[in-house]
Tab-separated table of C-alpha atoms in Angstrom:
chain	number	residue	atom	x	y	z
A	1	MET	CA	0.014	-0.001	0.022
A	2	THR	CA	1.217	3.520	-0.684
A	3	THR	CA	0.236	6.664	1.271
A	4	THR	CA	1.216	10.275	1.220
A	5	ALA	CA	0.985	10.370	5.058
A	6	PRO	CA	4.415	10.496	6.671
A	7	VAL	CA	4.694	7.295	8.867
A	8	ALA	CA	7.406	6.621	11.398
A	9	VAL	CA	8.149	3.788	13.800
A	10	VAL	CA	8.682	4.514	17.442
A	11	LEU	CA	10.473	1.883	19.536
A	12	LEU	CA	9.767	2.669	23.284
A	13	HIS	CA	12.050	1.469	26.044
A	14	TYR	CA	9.940	3.394	28.526
A	15	PRO	CA	7.299	3.187	29.862
A	16	VAL	CA	7.109	-0.651	29.217
A	17	TYR	CA	6.242	-3.639	31.394
A	18	ASP	CA	8.678	-6.211	32.618
A	19	ARG	CA	7.743	-9.773	33.210
A	20	ASN	CA	6.016	-8.977	36.527
A	21	ARG	CA	4.118	-6.073	34.959
A	22	ARG	CA	6.160	-3.410	36.631
A	23	THR	CA	6.716	-0.253	34.637
A	24	VAL	CA	10.383	-0.115	33.635
A	25	ALA	CA	12.898	1.334	31.297
A	26	SER	CA	14.414	-1.489	29.243
A	27	ALA	CA	17.839	-1.625	27.671
A	28	ILE	CA	18.774	-0.719	24.136
A	29	THR	CA	19.567	-3.763	22.024
A	30	ASN	CA	22.051	-3.550	19.127
A	31	LEU	CA	19.949	-5.637	16.855
A	32	ASP	CA	16.752	-3.604	17.650
A	33	LEU	CA	18.521	-0.669	15.986
A	34	HIS	CA	19.769	-2.568	12.982
A	35	ASP	CA	16.890	-4.824	12.134
A	36	ILE	CA	14.180	-2.285	12.622
A	37	ALA	CA	16.084	0.414	10.756
A	38	ARG	CA	16.484	-1.988	7.808
A	39	ALA	CA	12.797	-2.763	7.791
A	40	VAL	CA	11.763	0.932	8.128
A	41	ARG	CA	14.016	1.645	5.092
A	42	THR	CA	12.790	-1.331	3.108
A	43	PHE	CA	9.050	-0.286	3.642
A	44	GLY	CA	9.728	3.336	2.871
A	45	LEU	CA	8.901	4.963	6.140
A	46	SER	CA	10.130	8.378	7.036
A	47	ARG	CA	11.845	7.818	10.310
A	48	TYR	CA	12.715	5.444	13.132
A	49	TYR	CA	12.551	6.957	16.662
A	50	VAL	CA	14.178	5.138	19.505
A	51	VAL	CA	12.953	6.419	22.799
A	52	THR	CA	14.732	6.012	26.111
A	53	PRO	CA	14.999	8.413	29.010
A	54	ALA	CA	18.286	6.993	30.155
A	55	VAL	CA	21.240	9.239	29.189
A	56	GLU	CA	23.646	6.319	29.200
A	57	GLN	CA	21.457	4.417	26.896
A	58	GLN	CA	21.021	7.466	24.507
A	59	ARG	CA	24.842	7.677	24.386
A	60	LEU	CA	25.126	3.944	23.561
A	61	ALA	CA	22.614	4.218	20.800
A	62	GLY	CA	24.422	7.183	19.457
A	63	GLN	CA	27.745	5.319	19.400
A	64	ILE	CA	26.297	2.387	17.453
A	65	ILE	CA	24.468	4.628	14.996
A	66	GLY	CA	27.591	6.907	14.664
A	67	HIS	CA	29.818	3.889	13.777
A	68	TRP	CA	27.572	2.919	10.872
A	69	ARG	CA	26.825	6.437	9.758
A	70	HIS	CA	30.148	8.124	9.851
A	71	GLY	CA	32.764	5.593	11.188
A	72	TYR	CA	34.281	2.538	9.529
A	73	GLY	CA	30.899	0.972	9.111
A	74	ALA	CA	29.722	3.604	6.642
A	75	THR	CA	32.295	2.649	4.032
A	76	TYR	CA	32.256	-1.028	4.947
A	77	ASN	CA	28.512	-1.388	4.567
A	78	PRO	CA	26.767	1.550	2.903
A	79	LYS	CA	23.372	-0.368	3.078
A	80	ARG	CA	23.534	-0.229	6.882
A	81	LYS	CA	24.268	3.505	6.742
A	82	ALA	CA	21.197	4.067	4.531
A	83	ALA	CA	19.096	2.273	7.104
A	84	LEU	CA	20.575	3.886	10.318
A	85	ASP	CA	20.394	7.291	8.755
A	86	LEU	CA	16.684	7.143	9.509
A	87	VAL	CA	17.233	6.613	13.313
A	88	MET	CA	16.640	9.385	15.706
A	89	VAL	CA	17.034	8.955	19.454
A	90	LYS	CA	14.608	10.813	21.723
A	91	CYS	CA	13.980	11.083	25.495
A	92	THR	CA	10.223	10.639	25.591
A	93	LEU	CA	7.269	9.969	23.268
A	94	ASP	CA	6.295	13.695	23.807
A	95	ASP	CA	9.591	14.675	22.299
A	96	VAL	CA	8.873	12.597	19.277
A	97	VAL	CA	5.445	14.034	18.879
A	98	HIS	CA	6.920	17.483	19.156
A	99	ASP	CA	9.570	16.697	16.573
A	100	VAL	CA	6.856	15.502	14.078
A	101	GLU	CA	4.662	18.557	14.789
A	102	THR	CA	7.650	20.834	14.099
A	103	GLU	CA	8.589	19.044	10.831
A	104	TYR	CA	5.055	18.607	9.400
A	105	GLY	CA	3.092	21.390	11.145
A	106	ALA	CA	0.429	18.767	12.277
A	107	LEU	CA	0.072	16.590	15.305
A	108	PRO	CA	0.613	12.839	14.511
A	109	ARG	CA	-1.935	10.126	14.997
A	110	LEU	CA	-0.655	7.627	17.537
A	111	VAL	CA	-1.048	3.962	16.472
A	112	ALA	CA	-0.419	1.416	19.280
A	113	THR	CA	0.553	-2.299	18.845
A	114	GLY	CA	0.864	-5.194	21.365
A	115	ALA	CA	0.724	-8.956	21.704
A	116	ALA	CA	-2.349	-8.541	23.986
A	117	ALA	CA	-3.659	-5.331	22.631
A	118	ALA	CA	-7.358	-4.693	22.453
A	119	ALA	CA	-7.685	-3.719	18.864
A	120	THR	CA	-9.914	-0.758	17.830
A	121	ILE	CA	-9.560	-1.425	14.130
A	122	THR	CA	-8.604	-4.232	11.555
A	123	TYR	CA	-5.555	-4.161	9.420
A	124	SER	CA	-7.669	-3.699	6.289
A	125	GLY	CA	-9.586	-0.849	7.923
A	126	PHE	CA	-6.363	0.853	8.975
A	127	ARG	CA	-4.751	0.350	5.500
A	128	GLU	CA	-7.834	2.078	4.104
A	129	GLN	CA	-7.518	5.026	6.569
A	130	LEU	CA	-3.947	5.482	5.935
A	131	GLY	CA	-4.256	5.422	2.163
A	132	ALA	CA	-6.633	8.369	2.245
A	133	SER	CA	-4.667	10.314	4.883
A	134	THR	CA	-1.994	12.989	4.701
A	135	THR	CA	-1.644	13.254	8.513
A	136	PRO	CA	1.599	12.036	10.097
A	137	HIS	CA	1.227	8.725	11.819
A	138	LEU	CA	3.484	7.115	14.500
A	139	LEU	CA	3.513	3.324	14.913
A	140	LEU	CA	4.287	2.579	18.628
A	141	PHE	CA	6.137	-0.625	19.581
A	142	GLY	CA	7.020	-1.564	23.215
A	143	THR	CA	10.167	-3.451	24.197
A	144	GLY	CA	10.232	-5.747	27.251
A	145	TRP	CA	6.791	-7.129	27.960
A	146	GLY	CA	4.978	-4.437	26.056
A	147	LEU	CA	3.743	-0.878	26.179
A	148	ALA	CA	2.418	0.444	29.403
A	149	ASP	CA	-1.318	1.036	29.732
A	150	GLU	CA	-0.706	4.785	29.929
A	151	VAL	CA	0.670	4.822	26.426
A	152	MET	CA	-2.214	2.515	25.068
A	153	ALA	CA	-4.541	5.127	26.593
A	154	THR	CA	-3.144	7.878	24.577
A	155	ALA	CA	-3.351	5.997	21.263
A	156	ASP	CA	-5.827	7.127	18.571
A	157	VAL	CA	-5.792	3.618	17.072
A	158	ILE	CA	-4.805	0.122	18.378
A	159	LEU	CA	-3.819	-2.555	15.794
A	160	PRO	CA	-4.606	-6.176	16.393
A	161	PRO	CA	-1.880	-8.506	17.781
A	162	VAL	CA	0.101	-10.571	15.277
A	163	ARG	CA	-1.092	-14.102	15.454
A	164	GLY	CA	-0.675	-17.365	13.748
A	165	THR	CA	-3.247	-20.175	13.927
A	166	GLY	CA	-2.586	-21.102	17.603
A	167	GLU	CA	-2.470	-19.307	21.074
A	168	TYR	CA	1.220	-18.791	21.103
A	169	ASN	CA	2.152	-15.262	20.045
A	170	HIS	CA	5.415	-14.472	21.549
A	171	LEU	CA	7.267	-12.769	18.659
A	172	SER	CA	10.321	-10.607	19.262
A	173	VAL	CA	9.568	-6.940	18.786
A	174	ARG	CA	11.903	-7.087	15.770
A	175	SER	CA	9.634	-9.746	14.148
A	176	ALA	CA	6.475	-7.897	15.079
A	177	VAL	CA	7.706	-4.715	13.500
A	178	ALA	CA	8.746	-6.472	10.255
A	179	ILE	CA	5.393	-8.368	10.021
A	180	ILE	CA	3.234	-5.167	10.736
A	181	LEU	CA	5.216	-3.041	8.238
A	182	ASP	CA	4.709	-5.748	5.648
A	183	ARG	CA	0.955	-6.016	6.435
A	184	LEU	CA	0.616	-2.167	5.963
A	185	PHE	CA	3.186	-1.403	3.182
A	186	GLY	CA	4.460	-4.658	1.758
A	187	VAL	CA	3.974	-5.468	-2.007
A	188	GLU	CA	3.319	-9.303	-2.062
A	189	ASP	CA	3.493	-10.126	-5.751
A	190	TYR	CA	4.815	-7.740	-8.345
B	1	MET	CA	-3.667	-20.247	6.045
B	2	THR	CA	-3.839	-23.761	7.479
B	3	THR	CA	-2.333	-26.821	5.888
B	4	THR	CA	-1.925	-30.471	6.862
B	5	ALA	CA	1.542	-30.558	5.290
B	6	PRO	CA	4.362	-30.437	7.820
B	7	VAL	CA	6.346	-27.304	7.213
B	8	ALA	CA	9.715	-26.476	8.761
B	9	VAL	CA	12.139	-23.623	8.559
B	10	VAL	CA	15.866	-24.298	7.707
B	11	LEU	CA	18.402	-21.634	8.462
B	12	LEU	CA	21.563	-22.460	6.493
B	13	HIS	CA	24.934	-21.093	7.605
B	14	TYR	CA	26.490	-23.053	4.724
B	15	PRO	CA	26.626	-22.871	1.710
B	16	VAL	CA	25.954	-19.100	1.715
B	17	TYR	CA	27.680	-16.040	0.127
B	18	ASP	CA	29.722	-13.413	1.841
B	19	ARG	CA	29.790	-9.767	0.667
B	20	ASN	CA	32.185	-10.667	-2.032
B	21	ARG	CA	30.032	-13.627	-3.274
B	22	ARG	CA	32.504	-16.125	-1.952
B	23	THR	CA	30.877	-19.286	-0.564
B	24	VAL	CA	31.429	-19.423	3.192
B	25	ALA	CA	30.107	-20.882	6.428
B	26	SER	CA	28.773	-18.002	8.423
B	27	ALA	CA	28.615	-17.791	12.256
B	28	ILE	CA	25.538	-18.757	14.340
B	29	THR	CA	23.869	-15.714	15.962
B	30	ASN	CA	22.163	-15.887	19.351
B	31	LEU	CA	19.143	-13.887	18.126
B	32	ASP	CA	18.650	-15.873	14.998
B	33	LEU	CA	17.992	-18.899	17.224
B	34	HIS	CA	15.621	-16.984	19.458
B	35	ASP	CA	13.684	-14.706	17.021
B	36	ILE	CA	13.219	-17.447	14.427
B	37	ALA	CA	12.276	-20.142	17.014
B	38	ARG	CA	9.651	-17.854	18.343
B	39	ALA	CA	8.156	-17.108	14.912
B	40	VAL	CA	8.205	-20.759	13.897
B	41	ARG	CA	6.262	-21.441	17.138
B	42	THR	CA	3.895	-18.557	16.638
B	43	PHE	CA	2.983	-19.742	13.098
B	44	GLY	CA	2.588	-23.340	14.187
B	45	LEU	CA	5.394	-24.859	12.116
B	46	SER	CA	6.699	-28.385	12.880
B	47	ARG	CA	10.393	-27.605	13.355
B	48	TYR	CA	13.207	-25.081	13.022
B	49	TYR	CA	16.461	-26.638	11.561
B	50	VAL	CA	19.775	-24.706	12.057
B	51	VAL	CA	22.380	-26.068	9.549
B	52	THR	CA	26.151	-25.555	10.164
B	53	PRO	CA	29.024	-27.892	9.190
B	54	ALA	CA	31.276	-26.361	11.862
B	55	VAL	CA	31.403	-28.574	14.894
B	56	GLU	CA	32.278	-25.625	17.212
B	57	GLN	CA	29.254	-23.736	16.024
B	58	GLN	CA	26.984	-26.723	16.512
B	59	ARG	CA	28.228	-26.923	20.084
B	60	LEU	CA	27.600	-23.244	20.626
B	61	ALA	CA	24.019	-23.598	19.331
B	62	GLY	CA	23.539	-26.640	21.488
B	63	GLN	CA	24.732	-24.672	24.635
B	64	ILE	CA	22.329	-21.803	23.995
B	65	ILE	CA	19.340	-24.062	23.229
B	66	GLY	CA	20.118	-26.220	26.384
B	67	HIS	CA	20.189	-23.244	28.592
B	68	TRP	CA	16.621	-22.401	27.647
B	69	ARG	CA	15.406	-25.940	27.370
B	70	HIS	CA	16.847	-27.605	30.341
B	71	GLY	CA	18.864	-24.940	32.312
B	72	TYR	CA	17.851	-21.945	34.357
B	73	GLY	CA	16.205	-20.385	31.337
B	74	ALA	CA	13.527	-23.094	31.196
B	75	THR	CA	12.071	-22.066	34.505
B	76	TYR	CA	12.845	-18.364	34.077
B	77	ASN	CA	11.047	-18.116	30.733
B	78	PRO	CA	8.923	-21.178	29.651
B	79	LYS	CA	7.742	-19.308	26.563
B	80	ARG	CA	11.409	-19.408	25.327
B	81	LYS	CA	11.551	-23.061	26.166
B	82	ALA	CA	8.369	-23.780	24.071
B	83	ALA	CA	9.948	-21.991	21.174
B	84	LEU	CA	13.532	-23.543	21.342
B	85	ASP	CA	12.087	-27.014	21.800
B	86	LEU	CA	11.454	-26.836	18.065
B	87	VAL	CA	15.089	-26.253	17.172
B	88	MET	CA	17.301	-29.031	15.763
B	89	VAL	CA	20.830	-28.506	14.743
B	90	LYS	CA	22.170	-30.347	11.661
B	91	CYS	CA	25.386	-30.582	9.692
B	92	THR	CA	24.039	-30.268	6.167
B	93	LEU	CA	20.889	-29.670	4.276
B	94	ASP	CA	21.017	-33.410	3.168
B	95	ASP	CA	20.864	-34.389	6.873
B	96	VAL	CA	17.665	-32.300	7.261
B	97	VAL	CA	16.150	-33.915	4.219
B	98	HIS	CA	16.955	-37.307	5.671
B	99	ASP	CA	15.512	-36.380	8.985
B	100	VAL	CA	12.148	-35.329	7.441
B	101	GLU	CA	12.090	-38.435	5.156
B	102	THR	CA	12.652	-40.733	8.192
B	103	GLU	CA	9.901	-38.875	10.253
B	104	TYR	CA	7.216	-38.638	7.588
B	105	GLY	CA	8.116	-41.313	5.084
B	106	ALA	CA	8.328	-38.816	2.293
B	107	LEU	CA	10.878	-36.568	0.717
B	108	PRO	CA	10.245	-32.918	1.423
B	109	ARG	CA	9.677	-30.206	-1.266
B	110	LEU	CA	12.477	-27.636	-0.986
B	111	VAL	CA	11.274	-23.972	-1.036
B	112	ALA	CA	14.066	-21.246	-1.464
B	113	THR	CA	13.946	-17.614	-0.546
B	114	GLY	CA	16.309	-14.704	-1.051
B	115	ALA	CA	16.500	-10.990	-1.472
B	116	ALA	CA	17.427	-11.395	-5.111
B	117	ALA	CA	15.709	-14.681	-5.845
B	118	ALA	CA	14.358	-15.433	-9.336
B	119	ALA	CA	10.778	-16.482	-8.222
B	120	THR	CA	9.154	-19.466	-9.790
B	121	ILE	CA	5.763	-18.852	-8.117
B	122	THR	CA	3.636	-16.098	-6.378
B	123	TYR	CA	2.830	-16.044	-2.721
B	124	SER	CA	-0.791	-16.609	-3.401
B	125	GLY	CA	0.074	-19.466	-5.763
B	126	PHE	CA	2.171	-21.065	-3.174
B	127	ARG	CA	-0.369	-20.778	-0.422
B	128	GLU	CA	-2.835	-22.510	-2.686
B	129	GLN	CA	-0.289	-25.403	-3.301
B	130	LEU	CA	0.479	-25.658	0.295
B	131	GLY	CA	-3.225	-25.647	1.376
B	132	ALA	CA	-3.935	-28.619	-0.839
B	133	SER	CA	-0.816	-30.548	0.082
B	134	THR	CA	0.153	-33.170	2.592
B	135	THR	CA	3.804	-33.319	1.525
B	136	PRO	CA	6.479	-32.012	3.920
B	137	HIS	CA	7.957	-28.748	2.950
B	138	LEU	CA	11.174	-27.106	3.899
B	139	LEU	CA	11.457	-23.239	3.731
B	140	LEU	CA	15.156	-22.478	3.117
B	141	PHE	CA	16.697	-19.209	4.348
B	142	GLY	CA	20.289	-18.157	4.005
B	143	THR	CA	22.363	-16.259	6.502
B	144	GLY	CA	25.165	-13.878	5.266
B	145	TRP	CA	24.553	-12.519	1.784
B	146	GLY	CA	22.144	-15.309	0.948
B	147	LEU	CA	21.830	-18.950	-0.238
B	148	ALA	CA	24.557	-20.163	-2.620
B	149	ASP	CA	23.345	-20.972	-6.225
B	150	GLU	CA	23.834	-24.667	-5.663
B	151	VAL	CA	21.042	-24.584	-3.057
B	152	MET	CA	18.785	-22.445	-5.318
B	153	ALA	CA	19.423	-25.051	-8.021
B	154	THR	CA	18.058	-27.884	-5.864
B	155	ALA	CA	14.803	-25.954	-4.916
B	156	ASP	CA	11.398	-27.192	-6.148
B	157	VAL	CA	9.989	-23.746	-5.747
B	158	ILE	CA	11.490	-20.225	-5.217
B	159	LEU	CA	9.460	-17.511	-3.508
B	160	PRO	CA	9.619	-13.847	-4.504
B	161	PRO	CA	11.864	-11.457	-2.488
B	162	VAL	CA	10.135	-9.546	0.213
B	163	ARG	CA	9.843	-5.879	-1.027
B	164	GLY	CA	8.345	-2.663	-0.005
B	165	THR	CA	7.587	0.103	-2.485
B	166	GLY	CA	11.243	1.120	-3.286
B	167	GLU	CA	14.435	-0.575	-4.407
B	168	TYR	CA	15.945	-1.082	-0.959
B	169	ASN	CA	15.284	-4.646	0.260
B	170	HIS	CA	18.019	-5.343	2.811
B	171	LEU	CA	16.013	-6.995	5.615
B	172	SER	CA	17.668	-9.048	8.241
B	173	VAL	CA	17.107	-12.809	7.801
B	174	ARG	CA	15.121	-12.737	11.077
B	175	SER	CA	12.798	-10.120	9.568
B	176	ALA	CA	12.474	-11.986	6.258
B	177	VAL	CA	11.555	-15.191	8.101
B	178	ALA	CA	8.919	-13.403	10.202
B	179	ILE	CA	7.266	-11.735	7.228
B	180	ILE	CA	7.300	-14.835	4.915
B	181	LEU	CA	5.813	-17.027	7.734
B	182	ASP	CA	3.101	-14.264	8.227
B	183	ARG	CA	2.329	-14.117	4.511
B	184	LEU	CA	1.992	-17.988	4.414
B	185	PHE	CA	0.412	-18.726	7.802
B	186	GLY	CA	-0.644	-15.426	9.391
B	187	VAL	CA	-4.209	-14.646	10.461
B	188	GLU	CA	-4.629	-10.944	9.708
B	189	ASP	CA	-8.029	-10.125	11.221
B	190	TYR	CA	-9.910	-12.478	13.444
């Protein structure tokens, strides 16, 4: 599907749940940066925001990204550079919203996802909305055990969980992002 | 889509290409084991074969899997155990084929994938074949810069590359597996 609406992925490391449903800040993972940046680039999205309030973690993400954008990695593997050029590290979701508003002059619609999310729309329904829209959209993904309820509550739309045929749906966030971007923007047969 | 055909994922670390199109054995990656096992479990496949001819690498994979199946990991995170229970490490693709033949009494059809693959079928066409089949199928994925031509040449079917709207299609193998399993077995709206 193609859309004129600018769509970005937001990977939140806070506020998310841990295994005991306590709200925590999770740690940045090297492959979350790489895999999701490559998927965001492949499906033609505008930006990949990585949100963490921890200054140390922001620095770590900056170092990884810098290596592939400007360091040895940029010449070693330009394809990685093209993907990581889309990454922006932010302190909070509010900062992301502000960044989008500044760039496009419009508040983004917030689209939440989760393995146990109470969906407010179908995938086909959301594709239809997005195809007819010019409003910026942010696709929110939680690390750890998923987005805290306070984030879900601010969402304009909640997408259905990704499922196979059974009850087990414990995909990594990397896999969930890849699948959802494919469902929204993938071209199956061409 | 549901099928009565047993379908397994095979992740090949040999023979695959490196960045200079030399045939090499690539290294096992911890997250390839986890992410792909979780996707295989989510989409209800029968097995996840990890192929490497390197004995050291087989041992490493065995240690990681053992930790989550029988060690501390099994009680810490039973969901990981349920996923990694499906993993089997093999030396060669021939060994995998032999294993399937022994288990089901029939040779599997080989289904190749790749970012630059010359497809012999569409996704919808393959879903149709699979839905009507009881033959075991192996979905072959290459690490590194993709499956060597000698593997492609043995395939019964080659699936189209995963693409977005543009030319960039440099997904990680983890993302490609997730997307292709979703295209074949995912239930979008339920």
